[in-house]
């Protein structure tokens, strides 16, 4: 089975490449300019995904059985800085890929976000009405609609949440961003009322690739970890997992204390994972399982050893050196 993975140099895209390889796929990894290690068995293709003719040429030439779209503008701040690029990658690209996938009768699995919801209710079902609060979420919602409209029965949208794991840069995931601040001597303010459902990036990648193998799975689904936690609870659990003093590193903060734009942030973006959780062999993980995959980020070893007295050792994680 041949699979095209867009955004293959990114945090999720790279993990999806490894997941597809483990399942025996012939992998075509689409990257832009970023250099990142990928196994020799992977065919790396450089492409500008905002260039529609280039995307059309790539897909029609490769004629894949499936496409996993991990590419996109991935943050609120980045979307606000460059509206045009956000629209091209988060909305126009999914439309192009959906049309192409439908044309070649291939599968398309498109990655979206829990932020399409306003966060007022929590425990969102895949059938709940989205209500995005910012430009980033608006473009992601438009990408969902374009995927389903043009991809038809060949397309699936997977909404997900905060990614945990070990990124190539050491600066992408939950614990890596916290470690970077802590190592600088910063006490991190984390909201007590902002609820999310962190997911392991490798677990999410496995779910995306498995969906490619299931032609009966189309429409919108949710995938995340099994525990809903506040930002503050997430930080506490990370600190304690690594033997660090949470009380010295984390400050519990509320929207009321901060005021201003904080009050407009989505509060509870927890997701109900049914029906997808009952259809996949990939298992939903609890947060302790997710944390067990993480390592001390590169560049933070000396600070960590000073704080805990523990020596850090680079180790192999699913065949990669971290």
Tab-separated table of C-alpha atoms in Angstrom:
chain	number	residue	atom	x	y	z
A	1	UNK	CA	0.000	0.000	0.000
A	2	UNK	CA	1.395	3.400	-0.999
A	3	UNK	CA	0.811	6.393	1.281
A	4	UNK	CA	1.629	10.076	0.823
A	5	UNK	CA	2.245	11.940	4.082
A	6	UNK	CA	2.250	15.731	3.859
A	7	UNK	CA	4.025	17.813	6.471
A	8	UNK	CA	6.410	14.901	6.975
A	9	UNK	CA	9.109	17.098	8.517
A	10	UNK	CA	6.750	18.227	11.264
A	11	UNK	CA	6.217	16.717	14.699
A	12	UNK	CA	3.126	14.672	13.798
A	13	UNK	CA	4.062	14.105	10.158
A	14	UNK	CA	7.391	12.509	11.031
A	15	UNK	CA	5.777	10.164	13.541
A	16	UNK	CA	3.179	9.225	10.936
A	17	UNK	CA	5.999	8.270	8.569
A	18	UNK	CA	7.429	5.900	11.188
A	19	UNK	CA	3.994	4.445	11.926
A	20	UNK	CA	3.333	3.797	8.235
A	21	UNK	CA	6.728	2.106	7.871
A	22	UNK	CA	5.978	-0.191	10.804
A	23	UNK	CA	2.798	-1.279	9.021
A	24	UNK	CA	4.667	-2.038	5.801
A	25	UNK	CA	3.514	0.930	3.713
A	26	UNK	CA	5.436	2.327	0.751
A	27	UNK	CA	5.902	5.869	2.116
A	28	UNK	CA	6.225	9.100	0.155
A	29	UNK	CA	7.157	11.861	2.621
A	30	UNK	CA	6.349	15.382	1.436
A	31	UNK	CA	8.506	18.112	2.972
A	32	UNK	CA	9.085	21.778	2.167
A	33	UNK	CA	12.409	23.259	3.252
A	34	UNK	CA	12.971	21.722	6.679
A	35	UNK	CA	15.666	19.082	6.912
A	36	UNK	CA	14.796	16.204	9.189
A	37	UNK	CA	16.025	12.642	9.554
A	38	UNK	CA	13.880	10.077	7.753
A	39	UNK	CA	14.862	6.436	7.120
A	40	UNK	CA	16.495	5.597	3.763
A	41	UNK	CA	13.483	3.462	2.803
A	42	UNK	CA	11.303	6.590	2.713
A	43	UNK	CA	11.065	8.537	-0.528
A	44	UNK	CA	11.386	12.217	0.334
A	45	UNK	CA	9.699	14.692	-2.038
A	46	UNK	CA	10.145	18.463	-1.706
A	47	UNK	CA	7.036	20.417	-2.634
A	48	UNK	CA	5.372	23.755	-1.975
A	49	UNK	CA	1.921	22.693	-0.792
A	50	UNK	CA	0.484	26.149	-1.485
A	51	UNK	CA	1.179	25.511	-5.198
A	52	UNK	CA	-1.959	23.742	-6.442
A	53	UNK	CA	-0.522	22.510	-9.785
A	54	UNK	CA	2.496	21.069	-7.946
A	55	UNK	CA	0.228	19.197	-5.524
A	56	UNK	CA	-1.896	17.891	-8.399
A	57	UNK	CA	1.186	16.705	-10.277
A	58	UNK	CA	2.583	14.972	-7.186
A	59	UNK	CA	-0.583	13.044	-6.348
A	60	UNK	CA	-1.382	12.042	-9.924
A	61	UNK	CA	2.193	10.910	-10.530
A	62	UNK	CA	2.404	8.865	-7.311
A	63	UNK	CA	-1.223	7.615	-7.459
A	64	UNK	CA	-1.273	6.611	-3.756
A	65	UNK	CA	-3.748	4.357	-2.003
A	66	UNK	CA	-3.971	6.888	0.813
A	67	UNK	CA	-2.949	10.417	1.800
A	68	UNK	CA	-2.487	11.608	5.387
A	69	UNK	CA	-2.510	15.388	5.561
A	70	UNK	CA	-0.409	16.536	8.522
A	71	UNK	CA	0.575	19.829	6.880
A	72	UNK	CA	-0.783	23.158	7.999
A	73	UNK	CA	-0.376	26.316	10.000
A	74	UNK	CA	-0.544	24.875	13.494
A	75	UNK	CA	-0.942	27.729	15.972
A	76	UNK	CA	-3.167	30.699	16.669
A	77	UNK	CA	-0.215	33.086	16.659
A	78	UNK	CA	1.138	31.803	13.337
A	79	UNK	CA	-2.287	32.098	11.689
A	80	UNK	CA	-2.699	35.649	12.984
A	81	UNK	CA	0.716	36.609	11.591
A	82	UNK	CA	0.015	35.251	8.096
A	83	UNK	CA	-3.691	35.014	7.263
A	84	UNK	CA	-3.087	34.127	3.620
A	85	UNK	CA	-0.765	31.210	4.358
A	86	UNK	CA	-3.169	29.887	7.003
A	87	UNK	CA	-6.006	29.888	4.486
A	88	UNK	CA	-3.888	28.203	1.814
A	89	UNK	CA	-2.561	25.405	4.024
A	90	UNK	CA	-5.474	24.879	6.419
A	91	UNK	CA	-8.377	25.241	3.981
A	92	UNK	CA	-7.290	25.262	0.316
A	93	UNK	CA	-4.818	22.365	0.597
A	94	UNK	CA	-7.374	19.968	2.160
A	95	UNK	CA	-9.804	20.870	-0.639
A	96	UNK	CA	-7.204	20.073	-3.316
A	97	UNK	CA	-6.181	16.816	-1.644
A	98	UNK	CA	-9.804	15.759	-1.173
A	99	UNK	CA	-10.610	16.333	-4.835
A	100	UNK	CA	-7.527	14.395	-5.905
A	101	UNK	CA	-8.150	11.525	-3.486
A	102	UNK	CA	-11.718	11.191	-4.711
A	103	UNK	CA	-10.528	11.298	-8.328
A	104	UNK	CA	-8.082	8.404	-7.836
A	105	UNK	CA	-10.381	6.541	-5.391
A	106	UNK	CA	-7.763	6.864	-2.662
A	107	UNK	CA	-8.220	7.485	1.039
A	108	UNK	CA	-7.658	10.918	2.590
A	109	UNK	CA	-7.167	11.324	6.347
A	110	UNK	CA	-7.045	14.994	7.321
A	111	UNK	CA	-5.882	16.207	10.744
A	112	UNK	CA	-7.938	18.917	12.452
A	113	UNK	CA	-8.141	20.381	15.944
A	114	UNK	CA	-10.269	20.464	19.091
A	115	UNK	CA	-10.146	24.262	18.791
A	116	UNK	CA	-12.985	24.229	16.261
A	117	UNK	CA	-15.143	24.239	19.432
A	118	UNK	CA	-15.646	27.257	21.700
A	119	UNK	CA	-14.790	25.364	24.903
A	120	UNK	CA	-17.924	26.397	26.809
A	121	UNK	CA	-19.352	22.864	27.132
A	122	UNK	CA	-16.562	20.283	27.130
A	123	UNK	CA	-16.859	16.584	26.340
A	124	UNK	CA	-17.571	17.369	22.713
A	125	UNK	CA	-18.985	14.663	20.488
A	126	UNK	CA	-18.002	14.431	16.834
A	127	UNK	CA	-21.555	15.484	15.936
A	128	UNK	CA	-21.537	18.694	18.037
A	129	UNK	CA	-21.731	22.027	16.235
A	130	UNK	CA	-18.307	23.724	15.960
A	131	UNK	CA	-17.956	27.354	17.012
A	132	UNK	CA	-14.358	28.553	16.498
A	133	UNK	CA	-13.071	31.507	18.520
A	134	UNK	CA	-10.105	32.584	16.364
A	135	UNK	CA	-8.782	32.718	12.816
A	136	UNK	CA	-6.691	29.576	13.205
A	137	UNK	CA	-9.708	27.525	14.246
A	138	UNK	CA	-11.844	29.090	11.514
A	139	UNK	CA	-9.389	27.999	8.817
A	140	UNK	CA	-9.193	24.494	10.314
A	141	UNK	CA	-12.983	24.203	10.340
A	142	UNK	CA	-13.122	25.315	6.715
A	143	UNK	CA	-10.521	22.631	5.913
A	144	UNK	CA	-12.734	20.009	7.558
A	145	UNK	CA	-15.732	21.047	5.471
A	146	UNK	CA	-13.755	21.088	2.244
A	147	UNK	CA	-12.326	17.642	3.010
A	148	UNK	CA	-15.743	16.091	3.540
A	149	UNK	CA	-17.422	17.958	0.673
A	150	UNK	CA	-14.913	16.999	-2.000
A	151	UNK	CA	-13.477	13.786	-0.546
A	152	UNK	CA	-16.917	12.267	-0.011
A	153	UNK	CA	-16.860	8.651	1.218
A	154	UNK	CA	-13.078	8.428	0.728
A	155	UNK	CA	-12.272	11.066	3.369
A	156	UNK	CA	-11.974	11.138	7.154
A	157	UNK	CA	-11.302	14.115	9.421
A	158	UNK	CA	-9.606	13.491	12.783
A	159	UNK	CA	-9.838	16.237	15.399
A	160	UNK	CA	-7.100	16.047	18.005
A	161	UNK	CA	-5.457	18.056	20.753
A	162	UNK	CA	-2.189	18.831	22.578
A	163	UNK	CA	0.643	16.610	21.382
A	164	UNK	CA	3.030	14.910	23.771
A	165	UNK	CA	6.234	13.130	22.831
A	166	UNK	CA	9.829	13.735	21.791
A	167	UNK	CA	10.186	16.081	18.845
A	168	UNK	CA	13.290	16.276	16.617
A	169	UNK	CA	13.820	19.930	17.605
A	170	UNK	CA	13.194	19.277	21.299
A	171	UNK	CA	10.811	22.238	21.409
A	172	UNK	CA	7.425	21.094	20.082
A	173	UNK	CA	5.669	19.004	22.698
A	174	UNK	CA	4.100	19.725	26.072
A	175	UNK	CA	6.975	18.718	28.318
A	176	UNK	CA	9.646	20.169	26.021
A	177	UNK	CA	8.162	23.672	26.160
A	178	UNK	CA	7.870	23.482	29.946
A	179	UNK	CA	11.431	22.195	30.353
A	180	UNK	CA	12.736	25.061	28.195
A	181	UNK	CA	11.106	27.615	30.511
A	182	UNK	CA	12.126	25.834	33.712
A	183	UNK	CA	15.746	25.522	32.598
A	184	UNK	CA	15.812	29.320	32.170
A	185	UNK	CA	14.681	29.754	35.758
A	186	UNK	CA	11.120	30.702	34.844
A	187	UNK	CA	8.172	29.688	37.010
A	188	UNK	CA	5.441	28.715	34.574
A	189	UNK	CA	1.892	30.085	35.019
A	190	UNK	CA	-0.652	27.451	33.966
A	191	UNK	CA	-4.427	27.878	33.900
A	192	UNK	CA	-6.421	25.826	36.392
A	193	UNK	CA	-9.672	26.031	34.394
A	194	UNK	CA	-8.358	25.311	30.884
A	195	UNK	CA	-9.115	21.645	30.205
A	196	UNK	CA	-7.476	19.553	27.504
A	197	UNK	CA	-6.947	15.852	26.761
A	198	UNK	CA	-3.272	15.346	25.815
A	199	UNK	CA	-2.365	12.660	23.298
A	200	UNK	CA	0.877	10.875	22.489
A	201	UNK	CA	2.070	11.887	19.031
A	202	UNK	CA	3.051	8.287	18.239
A	203	UNK	CA	-0.352	6.992	19.371
A	204	UNK	CA	-2.138	9.565	17.204
A	205	UNK	CA	0.082	8.641	14.248
A	206	UNK	CA	-0.842	4.976	14.683
A	207	UNK	CA	-4.540	5.889	14.688
A	208	UNK	CA	-4.207	7.977	11.500
A	209	UNK	CA	-2.438	5.200	9.615
A	210	UNK	CA	-4.889	2.578	10.804
A	211	UNK	CA	-7.768	4.706	9.492
A	212	UNK	CA	-6.096	4.589	6.067
A	213	UNK	CA	-6.532	0.819	6.186
A	214	UNK	CA	-10.238	1.090	7.030
A	215	UNK	CA	-12.222	2.181	3.937
A	216	UNK	CA	-15.433	2.028	5.971
A	217	UNK	CA	-14.296	4.900	8.224
A	218	UNK	CA	-15.297	8.240	6.745
A	219	UNK	CA	-16.604	11.483	8.217
A	220	UNK	CA	-15.490	13.300	11.382
A	221	UNK	CA	-13.846	11.582	14.362
A	222	UNK	CA	-12.096	12.542	17.593
A	223	UNK	CA	-8.809	11.093	18.887
A	224	UNK	CA	-6.974	12.081	22.060
A	225	UNK	CA	-5.663	10.666	25.309
A	226	UNK	CA	-7.989	9.104	27.839
A	227	UNK	CA	-7.752	11.741	30.588
A	228	UNK	CA	-9.133	15.287	30.699
A	229	UNK	CA	-6.763	17.498	32.679
A	230	UNK	CA	-6.331	21.183	33.367
A	231	UNK	CA	-3.205	22.903	32.068
A	232	UNK	CA	-2.080	23.144	35.688
A	233	UNK	CA	-2.642	19.427	36.298
A	234	UNK	CA	-0.735	18.593	33.119
A	235	UNK	CA	2.249	20.619	34.293
A	236	UNK	CA	2.145	19.023	37.745
A	237	UNK	CA	2.029	15.510	36.320
A	238	UNK	CA	4.952	16.233	33.979
A	239	UNK	CA	7.079	17.670	36.782
A	240	UNK	CA	6.360	14.768	39.126
A	241	UNK	CA	6.990	12.184	36.409
A	242	UNK	CA	10.517	13.553	36.055
A	243	UNK	CA	11.039	13.867	39.829
A	244	UNK	CA	10.930	17.669	39.752
A	245	UNK	CA	9.383	19.922	42.451
A	246	UNK	CA	6.138	21.056	40.828
A	247	UNK	CA	5.471	23.663	43.509
A	248	UNK	CA	8.727	25.471	42.643
A	249	UNK	CA	8.223	25.351	38.875
A	250	UNK	CA	4.499	25.905	38.286
A	251	UNK	CA	2.145	28.670	39.337
A	252	UNK	CA	-1.587	27.981	39.326
A	253	UNK	CA	-3.315	30.764	37.392
A	254	UNK	CA	-6.948	31.599	36.662
A	255	UNK	CA	-8.566	33.592	33.876
A	256	UNK	CA	-9.851	36.022	36.494
A	257	UNK	CA	-6.317	36.756	37.691
A	258	UNK	CA	-4.967	37.353	34.212
A	259	UNK	CA	-7.985	39.134	32.706
A	260	UNK	CA	-7.853	40.661	29.241
A	261	UNK	CA	-7.697	38.235	26.296
A	262	UNK	CA	-7.335	35.217	28.580
A	263	UNK	CA	-11.077	35.213	29.180
A	264	UNK	CA	-11.686	34.590	25.487
A	265	UNK	CA	-9.597	31.381	25.503
A	266	UNK	CA	-11.535	28.114	25.130
A	267	UNK	CA	-12.010	26.635	28.598
A	268	UNK	CA	-12.907	22.961	28.197
A	269	UNK	CA	-11.957	21.251	24.939
A	270	UNK	CA	-12.263	17.683	26.193
A	271	UNK	CA	-13.457	15.213	23.566
A	272	UNK	CA	-15.643	12.119	23.529
A	273	UNK	CA	-13.646	9.562	21.550
A	274	UNK	CA	-16.552	7.290	20.671
A	275	UNK	CA	-17.195	5.921	18.068
A	276	UNK	CA	-13.595	5.862	16.789
A	277	UNK	CA	-12.175	4.411	20.014
A	278	UNK	CA	-14.397	1.370	19.532
A	279	UNK	CA	-13.448	0.844	15.904
A	280	UNK	CA	-9.636	0.900	16.013
A	281	UNK	CA	-7.113	-1.624	17.279
A	282	UNK	CA	-4.957	1.349	18.327
A	283	UNK	CA	-5.656	1.856	22.019
A	284	UNK	CA	-6.467	5.075	23.862
A	285	UNK	CA	-3.694	5.824	26.384
A	286	UNK	CA	-3.877	7.326	29.855
A	287	UNK	CA	-1.540	10.199	30.718
A	288	UNK	CA	0.934	8.060	32.669
A	289	UNK	CA	1.413	5.881	29.576
A	290	UNK	CA	1.916	8.986	27.485
A	291	UNK	CA	4.499	10.371	29.919
A	292	UNK	CA	6.382	7.060	29.935
A	293	UNK	CA	7.407	7.747	26.310
A	294	UNK	CA	8.979	11.130	27.088
A	295	UNK	CA	12.633	11.922	27.782
A	296	UNK	CA	14.504	14.947	29.100
A	297	UNK	CA	14.811	17.337	26.127
A	298	UNK	CA	18.228	17.907	24.612
A	299	UNK	CA	19.824	21.030	26.052
A	300	UNK	CA	18.120	20.633	29.431
A	301	UNK	CA	20.247	17.747	30.723
A	302	UNK	CA	22.655	19.797	32.855
A	303	UNK	CA	19.826	21.724	34.512
A	304	UNK	CA	17.869	18.513	35.110
A	305	UNK	CA	20.840	16.702	36.631
A	306	UNK	CA	21.476	19.668	38.935
A	307	UNK	CA	17.816	19.724	40.036
A	308	UNK	CA	17.364	15.996	40.600
A	309	UNK	CA	20.802	14.422	40.888
A	310	UNK	CA	19.759	11.985	38.149
A	311	UNK	CA	21.991	11.330	35.165
A	312	UNK	CA	20.258	11.562	31.801
A	313	UNK	CA	21.037	8.959	29.181
A	314	UNK	CA	20.086	9.237	25.531
A	315	UNK	CA	18.052	6.165	24.648
A	316	UNK	CA	16.382	4.585	21.680
A	317	UNK	CA	12.658	5.262	21.436
A	318	UNK	CA	10.952	3.199	18.749
A	319	UNK	CA	14.192	2.984	16.821
A	320	UNK	CA	15.194	6.633	17.075
A	321	UNK	CA	17.870	8.251	19.172
A	322	UNK	CA	16.727	10.962	21.592
